[in-house]
CSV table of C-alpha atoms in Angstrom, one decimal:
chain,number,residue,atom,x,y,z
A,1048,MET,CA,-21.7,11.7,26.7
A,1049,LYS,CA,-21.0,9.3,24.1
A,1050,ARG,CA,-18.0,9.7,21.8
A,1051,THR,CA,-19.1,10.2,18.2
A,1052,ALA,CA,-17.1,9.8,14.8
A,1053,ARG,CA,-17.7,9.5,10.8
A,1054,ALA,CA,-16.2,6.5,8.9
A,1055,PHE,CA,-16.5,6.0,5.1
A,1056,TRP,CA,-18.1,2.6,3.9
A,1057,THR,CA,-18.5,1.0,0.5
A,1058,GLY,CA,-22.0,-0.1,0.0
A,1059,PRO,CA,-22.9,-1.8,-3.1
A,1060,PRO,CA,-19.7,-2.1,-5.4
A,1061,GLY,CA,-19.0,1.2,-7.0
A,1062,HIS,CA,-20.8,3.2,-4.1
A,1063,GLY,CA,-19.6,4.9,-1.0
A,1064,GLU,CA,-21.2,6.8,1.7
A,1065,ILE,CA,-20.1,8.4,5.2
A,1066,ARG,CA,-21.9,6.7,8.3
A,1067,ASP,CA,-21.9,8.0,11.8
A,1068,VAL,CA,-20.4,5.8,14.5
A,1069,VAL,CA,-20.8,5.5,18.3
A,1070,LEU,CA,-17.4,4.9,19.6
A,1071,PRO,CA,-17.0,2.5,22.8
A,1072,ASP,CA,-15.1,3.8,25.9
A,1073,PRO,CA,-11.6,2.8,25.9
A,1074,ALA,CA,-10.6,0.3,28.2
A,1075,GLU,CA,-7.5,-0.3,30.1
A,1076,GLY,CA,-4.6,-0.9,27.6
A,1077,GLU,CA,-6.6,0.9,24.6
A,1078,VAL,CA,-6.3,4.5,22.9
A,1079,VAL,CA,-8.2,7.3,21.3
A,1080,VAL,CA,-7.1,8.5,18.2
A,1081,ARG,CA,-8.2,11.7,16.1
A,1082,SER,CA,-7.3,11.0,12.6
A,1083,LEU,CA,-5.1,13.6,10.9
A,1084,TRP,CA,-4.5,12.0,7.5
A,1085,SER,CA,-5.5,8.7,5.6
A,1086,GLY,CA,-4.4,7.2,2.4
A,1087,VAL,CA,-6.2,5.5,-0.3
A,1088,SER,CA,-4.1,2.5,-1.4
A,1089,ARG,CA,-5.5,2.9,-5.0
A,1090,GLY,CA,-4.8,-0.3,-6.0
A,1091,THR,CA,-6.2,-2.7,-3.2
A,1092,GLU,CA,-9.0,-0.3,-1.9
A,1093,THR,CA,-10.5,0.6,-5.5
A,1094,LEU,CA,-10.5,-3.2,-6.3
A,1095,VAL,CA,-12.3,-3.5,-2.9
A,1096,PHE,CA,-14.5,-0.5,-4.1
A,1097,ARG,CA,-15.7,-2.2,-7.4
A,1098,GLY,CA,-16.4,-5.4,-5.8
A,1099,GLY,CA,-13.4,-7.4,-7.2
A,1100,VAL,CA,-12.2,-9.7,-4.2
A,1101,PRO,CA,-12.5,-13.1,-5.1
A,1102,GLU,CA,-15.0,-15.2,-2.9
A,1103,ASN,CA,-12.1,-17.7,-1.9
A,1104,GLN,CA,-10.0,-14.6,-0.8
A,1105,HIS,CA,-12.7,-12.8,1.5
A,1106,THR,CA,-11.0,-14.0,4.7
A,1107,THR,CA,-7.4,-13.3,3.3
A,1108,MET,CA,-8.1,-10.1,2.4
A,1109,ARG,CA,-9.6,-8.7,5.6
A,1110,ALA,CA,-8.0,-5.5,6.7
A,1111,PRO,CA,-6.9,-5.6,10.4
A,1112,PHE,CA,-9.9,-3.5,11.7
A,1113,GLN,CA,-12.4,-3.9,8.8
A,1114,GLU,CA,-16.1,-3.9,9.3
A,1115,GLY,CA,-18.7,-5.8,7.7
A,1116,ASP,CA,-17.8,-8.6,4.6
A,1117,PHE,CA,-17.0,-8.3,1.0
A,1118,PRO,CA,-18.4,-7.7,-1.4
A,1119,GLY,CA,-20.0,-5.0,1.0
A,1120,PRO,CA,-21.3,-2.9,2.6
A,1121,VAL,CA,-17.8,-2.9,4.0
A,1122,LYS,CA,-15.8,-0.2,6.1
A,1123,TYR,CA,-11.8,-0.9,4.3
A,1124,GLY,CA,-8.9,0.7,4.3
A,1125,TYR,CA,-5.2,0.5,6.0
A,1126,LEU,CA,-3.3,3.7,5.9
A,1127,ASN,CA,-4.1,6.0,9.1
A,1128,VAL,CA,-2.1,8.6,10.9
A,1129,GLY,CA,-3.7,10.6,14.0
A,1130,VAL,CA,-2.7,11.7,17.6
A,1131,VAL,CA,-3.3,10.0,20.6
A,1132,GLU,CA,-6.1,11.7,22.7
A,1133,GLU,CA,-6.3,9.3,25.3
A,1134,GLY,CA,-4.5,6.4,26.2
A,1135,PRO,CA,-1.1,5.0,28.1
A,1136,ASP,CA,1.2,8.1,29.4
A,1137,ALA,CA,3.9,7.1,26.9
A,1138,LEU,CA,1.5,7.5,23.8
A,1139,ALA,CA,-0.8,10.6,25.1
A,1140,GLY,CA,-0.4,13.1,22.5
A,1141,ARG,CA,2.1,11.3,20.0
A,1142,THR,CA,1.4,11.2,16.5
A,1143,VAL,CA,0.6,7.5,15.7
A,1144,PHE,CA,0.6,4.9,12.5
A,1145,CYS,CA,-2.3,2.5,12.3
A,1146,LEU,CA,-4.1,-0.1,10.1
A,1147,TYR,CA,-7.5,1.5,10.3
A,1148,PRO,CA,-10.0,2.5,7.9
A,1149,HIS,CA,-10.9,6.1,6.6
A,1150,GLN,CA,-12.3,7.3,10.0
A,1151,THR,CA,-12.7,10.7,12.1
A,1152,ARG,CA,-12.2,8.9,15.4
A,1153,TYR,CA,-11.3,5.5,16.6
A,1154,VAL,CA,-10.5,3.4,19.7
A,1155,VAL,CA,-7.8,0.5,19.1
A,1156,PRO,CA,-5.6,-1.4,21.5
A,1157,ALA,CA,-2.7,0.3,22.3
A,1158,SER,CA,-0.5,-2.2,20.9
A,1159,ALA,CA,-2.4,-1.6,17.5
A,1160,VAL,CA,-0.4,2.1,16.9
A,1161,THR,CA,3.1,2.7,16.2
A,1162,PRO,CA,4.5,6.1,16.9
A,1163,VAL,CA,5.7,8.2,13.9
A,1164,PRO,CA,9.4,9.4,14.2
A,1165,GLU,CA,9.9,13.0,14.7
A,1166,SER,CA,11.8,12.9,11.8
A,1167,VAL,CA,9.0,11.8,9.8
A,1168,PRO,CA,5.6,14.3,8.9
A,1169,ALA,CA,2.5,13.3,9.6
A,1170,GLY,CA,1.4,13.7,6.0
A,1171,ARG,CA,4.0,11.5,5.1
A,1172,ALA,CA,3.4,8.5,7.4
A,1173,VAL,CA,0.5,7.7,5.8
A,1174,LEU,CA,3.0,5.8,3.2
A,1175,ALA,CA,4.0,3.5,5.9
A,1176,GLY,CA,1.7,0.5,5.1
A,1177,THR,CA,3.1,0.8,1.2
A,1178,VAL,CA,6.7,0.9,2.2
A,1179,GLU,CA,6.1,-1.9,4.6
A,1180,THR,CA,5.1,-3.7,1.6
A,1181,ALA,CA,8.3,-2.8,-0.2
A,1182,VAL,CA,10.4,-3.8,2.7
A,1183,ASN,CA,8.9,-7.3,2.8
A,1184,ALA,CA,9.1,-7.6,-1.3
A,1185,LEU,CA,13.2,-6.7,-0.6
A,1186,TRP,CA,13.3,-9.0,2.2
A,1187,ASP,CA,11.7,-11.9,-0.2
A,1188,ALA,CA,13.8,-10.9,-3.2
A,1189,ALA,CA,17.1,-10.4,-1.4
A,1190,PRO,CA,18.6,-8.5,-4.1
A,1191,LEU,CA,22.6,-8.0,-4.2
A,1192,VAL,CA,25.1,-5.5,-4.7
A,1193,GLY,CA,25.5,-4.7,-8.6
A,1194,ASP,CA,22.3,-6.3,-9.6
A,1195,ARG,CA,20.6,-5.2,-12.8
A,1196,ILE,CA,16.9,-4.3,-11.5
A,1197,ALA,CA,13.7,-3.5,-13.2
A,1198,VAL,CA,10.6,-2.6,-11.3
A,1199,VAL,CA,7.6,-3.1,-13.6
A,1200,GLY,CA,4.8,-0.9,-12.7
A,1201,GLY,CA,5.0,2.4,-11.3
A,1202,GLY,CA,2.3,2.4,-8.9
A,1203,MET,CA,2.3,3.2,-5.0
A,1204,VAL,CA,4.1,-0.2,-4.4
A,1205,GLY,CA,6.1,-0.3,-7.4
A,1206,CYS,CA,7.5,3.2,-6.9
A,1207,SER,CA,8.3,2.3,-2.9
A,1208,VAL,CA,10.4,-0.7,-4.1
A,1209,ALA,CA,12.0,1.5,-6.3
A,1210,ALA,CA,12.7,4.3,-4.1
A,1211,LEU,CA,14.4,1.6,-1.4
A,1212,LEU,CA,16.5,-0.3,-4.2
A,1213,ALA,CA,17.6,3.5,-5.0
A,1214,ARG,CA,19.7,3.2,-1.7
A,1215,PHE,CA,21.3,0.0,-2.6
A,1216,PRO,CA,25.4,0.3,-3.7
A,1217,GLY,CA,25.9,-0.5,-7.1
A,1218,VAL,CA,22.5,-1.4,-8.5
A,1219,ARG,CA,21.0,-0.5,-11.9
A,1220,VAL,CA,17.3,0.5,-11.0
A,1221,GLN,CA,14.9,1.2,-13.7
A,1222,LEU,CA,11.3,1.9,-13.0
A,1223,VAL,CA,9.1,0.7,-16.0
A,1224,ASP,CA,5.7,1.7,-16.9
A,1225,ALA,CA,3.6,2.9,-19.7
A,1226,ASP,CA,2.6,6.2,-18.6
A,1227,PRO,CA,5.3,8.8,-19.4
A,1228,ALA,CA,4.4,11.1,-16.5
A,1229,ARG,CA,6.0,8.4,-14.2
A,1230,ALA,CA,9.5,9.5,-15.4
A,1231,LYS,CA,9.0,12.6,-13.2
A,1232,THR,CA,8.4,10.5,-9.9
A,1233,ALA,CA,11.3,8.3,-11.0
A,1234,GLU,CA,13.6,11.4,-11.3
A,1235,ALA,CA,12.5,12.5,-7.9
A,1236,LEU,CA,13.0,8.9,-6.3
A,1237,GLY,CA,16.6,8.6,-7.9
A,1238,VAL,CA,16.0,5.8,-10.2
A,1239,GLY,CA,16.2,5.4,-14.1
A,1240,PHE,CA,13.0,5.3,-16.0
A,1241,ALA,CA,11.8,3.6,-19.5
A,1242,LEU,CA,8.8,2.8,-21.4
A,1243,PRO,CA,8.2,-1.0,-21.8
A,1244,ALA,CA,9.7,-1.2,-25.2
A,1245,ASP,CA,12.7,0.4,-24.3
A,1246,ALA,CA,13.4,-1.1,-21.1
A,1247,LEU,CA,16.8,-2.6,-20.3
A,1248,GLY,CA,17.0,-6.1,-20.5
A,1249,ASP,CA,19.7,-8.8,-18.8
A,1250,CYS,CA,17.9,-8.0,-15.5
A,1251,ASP,CA,18.7,-10.2,-12.6
A,1252,LEU,CA,15.8,-9.5,-10.8
A,1253,VAL,CA,12.7,-7.8,-12.0
A,1254,VAL,CA,9.9,-6.8,-9.7
A,1255,HIS,CA,6.6,-6.8,-11.0
A,1256,ALA,CA,3.6,-4.5,-9.5
A,1257,SER,CA,1.7,-3.4,-12.8
A,1258,ALA,CA,-1.2,-5.9,-12.1
A,1259,THR,CA,-1.6,-6.5,-16.1
A,1260,GLU,CA,-0.8,-9.5,-18.0
A,1261,GLN,CA,0.9,-7.4,-20.5
A,1262,GLY,CA,3.4,-6.2,-17.6
A,1263,LEU,CA,4.2,-9.6,-16.1
A,1264,ALA,CA,5.0,-10.9,-19.7
A,1265,ARG,CA,7.3,-7.8,-20.2
A,1266,ALA,CA,9.1,-8.9,-16.6
A,1267,LEU,CA,9.9,-12.2,-17.9
A,1268,GLU,CA,11.2,-10.7,-21.5
A,1269,LEU,CA,13.6,-8.4,-19.4
A,1270,LEU,CA,15.2,-11.2,-17.3
A,1271,THR,CA,18.7,-12.7,-17.7
A,1272,ALA,CA,19.4,-16.6,-17.7
A,1273,GLU,CA,17.8,-18.0,-14.2
A,1274,GLY,CA,16.8,-14.9,-13.0
A,1275,THR,CA,13.7,-13.9,-11.2
A,1276,VAL,CA,10.2,-12.4,-11.3
A,1277,LEU,CA,9.1,-11.0,-7.6
A,1278,GLU,CA,5.2,-10.7,-8.5
A,1279,LEU,CA,3.7,-8.1,-6.0
A,1280,SER,CA,0.7,-7.6,-8.3
A,1281,TRP,CA,-2.7,-8.8,-6.7
A,1282,TYR,CA,-5.4,-9.8,-9.7
A,1283,GLY,CA,-8.4,-10.2,-7.5
A,1284,ASP,CA,-11.1,-12.0,-9.5
A,1285,ARG,CA,-9.0,-11.7,-13.1
A,1286,LYS,CA,-7.4,-14.4,-14.6
A,1287,VAL,CA,-3.8,-14.1,-16.2
A,1288,SER,CA,-2.2,-16.0,-19.0
A,1289,LEU,CA,1.4,-16.3,-19.2
A,1290,PRO,CA,4.1,-17.3,-21.8
A,1291,LEU,CA,5.5,-20.2,-20.4
A,1292,GLY,CA,6.8,-21.9,-23.3
A,1293,GLU,CA,9.1,-20.6,-25.8
A,1294,ALA,CA,12.3,-20.1,-23.8
A,1295,PHE,CA,11.0,-20.1,-20.2
A,1296,HIS,CA,12.5,-23.5,-18.9
A,1297,SER,CA,15.8,-23.2,-21.3
A,1298,ARG,CA,16.6,-20.0,-19.5
A,1299,ARG,CA,15.2,-21.5,-15.8
A,1300,LEU,CA,13.4,-18.5,-15.1
A,1301,VAL,CA,11.6,-18.1,-11.9
A,1302,ILE,CA,8.3,-16.2,-10.8
A,1303,ARG,CA,8.1,-16.0,-6.9
A,1304,SER,CA,5.2,-14.5,-5.1
A,1305,SER,CA,5.4,-12.1,-2.3
A,1306,GLN,CA,2.6,-10.9,0.0
A,1307,VAL,CA,2.8,-8.4,3.1
A,1308,GLY,CA,0.3,-10.7,4.8
A,1309,THR,CA,3.2,-12.9,6.3
A,1310,VAL,CA,6.6,-11.5,7.3
A,1311,SER,CA,9.2,-12.8,4.8
A,1312,PRO,CA,10.6,-16.2,5.9
A,1313,ALA,CA,13.9,-14.5,4.9
A,1314,ARG,CA,13.6,-12.6,8.2
A,1315,ALA,CA,11.4,-15.0,10.2
A,1316,GLY,CA,12.8,-13.5,13.4
A,1317,ARG,CA,11.6,-10.0,12.9
A,1318,SER,CA,7.9,-9.2,14.2
A,1319,TYR,CA,5.2,-7.5,11.9
A,1320,ALA,CA,6.0,-4.5,14.6
A,1321,ASP,CA,9.5,-4.8,13.9
A,1322,ARG,CA,8.7,-4.4,10.0
A,1323,LEU,CA,6.3,-1.5,10.4
A,1324,ALA,CA,8.9,0.5,12.7
A,1325,LEU,CA,11.6,0.0,9.8
A,1326,ALA,CA,9.0,1.4,7.2
A,1327,LEU,CA,8.2,4.3,9.2
A,1328,ASP,CA,12.4,4.9,9.8
A,1329,LEU,CA,12.9,5.1,6.3
A,1330,LEU,CA,9.9,7.5,5.3
A,1331,ALA,CA,12.4,10.2,6.8
A,1332,ASP,CA,13.6,10.5,3.2
A,1333,PRO,CA,11.6,13.4,1.7
A,1334,ALA,CA,12.2,11.7,-1.8
A,1335,LEU,CA,8.9,9.9,-0.7
A,1336,ASP,CA,6.8,12.8,-0.9
A,1337,ALA,CA,6.5,12.0,-4.8
A,1338,LEU,CA,4.3,9.2,-4.0
A,1339,VAL,CA,1.5,11.5,-2.8
A,1340,THR,CA,-0.5,12.7,-5.9
A,1341,GLY,CA,-3.2,14.2,-4.5
A,1342,GLU,CA,-5.2,15.3,-1.5
A,1343,SER,CA,-8.9,15.6,-0.5
A,1344,ASP,CA,-11.2,16.2,2.4
A,1345,PHE,CA,-12.9,13.4,4.0
A,1346,GLU,CA,-16.1,14.7,3.5
A,1347,GLU,CA,-15.0,14.3,-0.2
A,1348,LEU,CA,-14.7,10.5,-0.1
A,1349,PRO,CA,-17.9,9.1,-1.7
A,1350,GLU,CA,-17.4,11.3,-4.9
A,1351,LEU,CA,-13.4,10.7,-4.7
A,1352,LEU,CA,-13.7,6.7,-4.9
A,1353,PRO,CA,-15.3,6.4,-7.9
A,1354,LYS,CA,-13.1,8.5,-9.8
A,1355,LEU,CA,-10.0,6.8,-8.4
A,1356,ALA,CA,-11.6,3.5,-9.4
A,1357,SER,CA,-12.1,4.8,-12.9
A,1358,GLY,CA,-9.0,6.2,-13.5
A,1359,GLU,CA,-10.3,9.6,-13.9
A,1360,ILE,CA,-8.2,10.7,-11.1
A,1361,PRO,CA,-4.6,8.9,-12.2
A,1362,ALA,CA,-3.5,8.9,-8.6
A,1363,LEU,CA,-0.6,7.0,-6.7
A,1364,CYS,CA,-1.1,7.6,-3.0
A,1365,HIS,CA,-4.3,10.2,-2.7
A,1366,ARG,CA,-4.2,11.7,0.8
A,1367,VAL,CA,-7.2,12.3,2.8
A,1368,ARG,CA,-7.2,15.1,5.3
A,1369,TYR,CA,-9.3,15.4,8.4
A,1370,ALA,CA,-10.7,18.4,9.8
A,1371,ASP,CA,-11.0,18.4,13.6
A,1372,ILE,CA,-14.5,17.0,13.7
A,1373,GLY,CA,-16.2,14.1,15.6
């Protein structure tokens, strides 16, 4: 009897549907995973849902197990936690993380799944991909003891970066966001909070993750001389203007990009698997539960994504719950 599953697809931009899937039989070295949870990464996934991936980035932006092509129909996503139903003895019955879209069951190579440590609840492990992005960003940024740091943009990525920076000795970390409600999240993560107009300046490092032109301009204003903005935002097909006149050159400011698709050159000896395993270990911290701000059933995804994309649901990570169905 054929194994079946159900998967969420984005069809025309702004519309989604759940489709039936027939799974292949697992080959040697493959695993069958039953999904327990998946996460919607609000920034990137809602941009994909809106059809905002630029044509020249269609190849770069492909998710590891994506099906279809941009702008759609496309099966997209990369935050999945499940249990191995069939596979090598070392993995059978284990809870694992995989960079897989929203689907009830799937078959992938055993090398594509990473066991979730016993210290990390399965529901929290959906954050692994985002915390991995934060790890890579901090490898790129290389903050030092005693640095004055601002994180501009309190979304999933910005909050993950702030949470990791809270562990650095002697640093002053402030989460900066236009939404006053992010103050509660900052408190849970153990960092300070400020609205953009009230943020502390003279920063050695500003991590920018607001995906707004105004946020990037404010990030530059918060720097001390020869300070660096690490740019984590991805703007899709939007154009951004920057104030590169005035004191930008005389203060010798730096804007540097960081992107999780490549392991930071500062840690060239580490593999993608090493980086993901580290992210999962870091998720033992219960403070990171503050990044999960909502939960829905898998069957609700077609109605959920438009609300996330429009901002009607102001989520960080919205968690998707799976029943034990094919």
